[in-house]
PDB file of C-alpha atoms in Angstrom:
ATOM      1  CA  UNK U  49     -45.458 -29.890  82.940  1.00 80.00           C
ATOM      2  CA  UNK U  50     -47.120 -31.774  80.109  1.00 85.00           C
ATOM      3  CA  UNK U  51     -48.319 -28.552  78.493  1.00 88.00           C
ATOM      4  CA  UNK U  52     -44.892 -26.948  78.700  1.00 87.00           C
ATOM      5  CA  UNK U  53     -43.205 -29.976  77.144  1.00 89.00           C
ATOM      6  CA  UNK U  54     -45.729 -30.086  74.301  1.00 91.00           C
ATOM      7  CA  UNK U  55     -45.406 -26.330  73.734  1.00 92.00           C
ATOM      8  CA  UNK U  56     -41.619 -26.653  73.537  1.00 90.00           C
ATOM      9  CA  UNK U  57     -41.944 -29.575  71.129  1.00 92.00           C
ATOM     10  CA  UNK U  58     -44.271 -27.510  68.931  1.00 94.00           C
ATOM     11  CA  UNK U  59     -41.866 -24.556  69.055  1.00 92.00           C
ATOM     12  CA  UNK U  60     -38.884 -26.623  67.951  1.00 91.00           C
ATOM     13  CA  UNK U  61     -40.906 -28.311  65.205  1.00 94.00           C
ATOM     14  CA  UNK U  62     -41.857 -24.913  63.797  1.00 94.00           C
ATOM     15  CA  UNK U  63     -38.210 -23.861  64.013  1.00 91.00           C
ATOM     16  CA  UNK U  64     -37.409 -26.637  61.508  1.00 92.00           C
ATOM     17  CA  UNK U  65     -39.813 -24.943  59.091  1.00 93.00           C
ATOM     18  CA  UNK U  66     -38.410 -21.492  59.803  1.00 92.00           C
ATOM     19  CA  UNK U  67     -34.789 -22.381  59.079  1.00 90.00           C
ATOM     20  CA  UNK U  68     -35.841 -23.971  55.800  1.00 91.00           C
ATOM     21  CA  UNK U  69     -37.909 -20.933  54.764  1.00 92.00           C
ATOM     22  CA  UNK U  70     -35.242 -18.347  55.626  1.00 89.00           C
ATOM     23  CA  UNK U  71     -32.277 -17.607  53.446  1.00 90.00           C
ATOM     24  CA  UNK U  72     -29.643 -20.257  54.092  1.00 90.00           C
ATOM     25  CA  UNK U  73     -26.724 -19.245  56.240  1.00 88.00           C
ATOM     26  CA  UNK U  74     -23.319 -20.859  56.580  1.00 89.00           C
ATOM     27  CA  UNK U  75     -24.430 -22.770  59.655  1.00 86.00           C
ATOM     28  CA  UNK U  76     -27.693 -24.083  58.166  1.00 89.00           C
ATOM     29  CA  UNK U  77     -26.897 -27.769  58.536  1.00 91.00           C
ATOM     30  CA  UNK U  78     -25.499 -27.349  62.049  1.00 90.00           C
ATOM     31  CA  UNK U  79     -28.686 -25.549  63.126  1.00 87.00           C
ATOM     32  CA  UNK U  80     -30.827 -28.153  61.376  1.00 91.00           C
ATOM     33  CA  UNK U  81     -29.011 -30.949  63.222  1.00 90.00           C
ATOM     34  CA  UNK U  82     -29.320 -29.002  66.495  1.00 88.00           C
ATOM     35  CA  UNK U  83     -33.085 -28.722  66.022  1.00 89.00           C
ATOM     36  CA  UNK U  84     -33.453 -32.415  65.173  1.00 92.00           C
ATOM     37  CA  UNK U  85     -31.466 -33.454  68.257  1.00 89.00           C
ATOM     38  CA  UNK U  86     -33.468 -31.067  70.464  1.00 88.00           C
ATOM     39  CA  UNK U  87     -36.755 -32.439  69.129  1.00 91.00           C
ATOM     40  CA  UNK U  88     -35.506 -35.982  69.738  1.00 92.00           C
ATOM     41  CA  UNK U  89     -34.505 -35.188  73.307  1.00 89.00           C
ATOM     42  CA  UNK U  90     -37.814 -33.495  74.096  1.00 91.00           C
ATOM     43  CA  UNK U  91     -39.770 -36.363  72.568  1.00 92.00           C
ATOM     44  CA  UNK U  92     -37.788 -39.033  74.435  1.00 91.00           C
ATOM     45  CA  UNK U  93     -38.066 -37.104  77.685  1.00 91.00           C
ATOM     46  CA  UNK U  94     -41.823 -36.921  77.248  1.00 91.00           C
ATOM     47  CA  UNK U  95     -42.243 -40.474  75.943  1.00 91.00           C
ATOM     48  CA  UNK U  96     -40.230 -42.180  78.685  1.00 93.00           C
ATOM     49  CA  UNK U  97     -41.653 -40.041  81.523  1.00 89.00           C
ATOM     50  CA  UNK U  98     -38.504 -38.068  82.288  1.00 91.00           C
ATOM     51  CA  UNK U  99     -40.513 -34.864  82.156  1.00 88.00           C
ATOM     52  CA  UNK U 100     -39.097 -33.414  85.376  1.00 89.00           C
ATOM     53  CA  UNK U 101     -35.532 -33.610  84.068  1.00 88.00           C
ATOM     54  CA  UNK U 102     -36.610 -32.416  80.625  1.00 87.00           C
ATOM     55  CA  UNK U 103     -38.479 -29.473  82.128  1.00 88.00           C
ATOM     56  CA  UNK U 104     -35.524 -28.497  84.285  1.00 87.00           C
ATOM     57  CA  UNK U 105     -33.211 -28.400  81.272  1.00 85.00           C
ATOM     58  CA  UNK U 106     -35.727 -26.508  79.120  1.00 87.00           C
ATOM     59  CA  UNK U 107     -36.402 -23.915  81.831  1.00 86.00           C
ATOM     60  CA  UNK U 108     -32.683 -23.354  82.419  1.00 83.00           C
ATOM     61  CA  UNK U 109     -32.088 -22.868  78.712  1.00 81.00           C
ATOM     62  CA  UNK U 110     -35.106 -20.545  78.364  1.00 80.00           C
ATOM     63  CA  UNK U 111     -33.877 -18.334  81.209  1.00 81.00           C
ATOM     64  CA  UNK U 112     -30.512 -17.951  79.460  1.00 74.00           C
ATOM     65  CA  UNK U 113     -32.296 -17.034  76.214  1.00 71.00           C
ATOM     66  CA  UNK U 114     -33.931 -14.078  77.974  1.00 76.00           C
ATOM     67  CA  UNK U 115     -30.586 -12.397  78.618  1.00 75.00           C
ATOM     68  CA  UNK U 116     -28.706 -13.158  75.387  1.00 66.00           C
ATOM     69  CA  UNK U 117     -30.545 -10.666  73.122  1.00 64.00           C
ATOM     70  CA  UNK U 118     -30.129  -7.885  75.695  1.00 70.00           C
ATOM     71  CA  UNK U 119     -26.361  -8.297  75.866  1.00 69.00           C
ATOM     72  CA  UNK U 120     -24.478  -6.003  73.515  1.00 66.00           C
ATOM     73  CA  UNK U 121     -20.851  -6.304  72.484  1.00 66.00           C
ATOM     74  CA  UNK U 122     -18.592  -3.531  73.756  1.00 62.00           C
ATOM     75  CA  UNK U 123     -17.999  -0.619  71.371  1.00 62.00           C
ATOM     76  CA  UNK U 124     -14.707  -0.621  69.422  1.00 64.00           C
ATOM     77  CA  UNK U 125     -13.411   2.275  71.548  1.00 61.00           C
ATOM     78  CA  UNK U 126     -13.478  -0.112  74.512  1.00 57.00           C
ATOM     79  CA  UNK U 127     -10.526  -1.976  72.980  1.00 61.00           C
ATOM     80  CA  UNK U 128      -8.377   1.125  72.525  1.00 61.00           C
ATOM     81  CA  UNK U 129      -5.815   2.033  75.175  1.00 61.00           C
ATOM     82  CA  UNK U 130      -5.902   5.753  76.063  1.00 60.00           C
ATOM     83  CA  UNK U 131      -2.799   7.692  74.999  1.00 60.00           C
ATOM     84  CA  UNK U 132      -1.774   5.429  72.138  1.00 56.00           C
TER      85      UNK U 132
END
């Protein structure tokens, strides 16, 4: 569990660098705040020995991230009613 928590902390720390290197989007500051809060939660979970709860949340969120890129929006023809 310790290794997973530290790997997640490293990942989110590098994400701070990535969003500052990339071209800024409209939601830059929201994503920056999201990353800071996530890093804070992971650190506090690790620091105060709540690693089981922290791991559960991280695993649940990682499983969801596996399916989000695969999902595609329906094609525009899906919204059309036949015969109109």
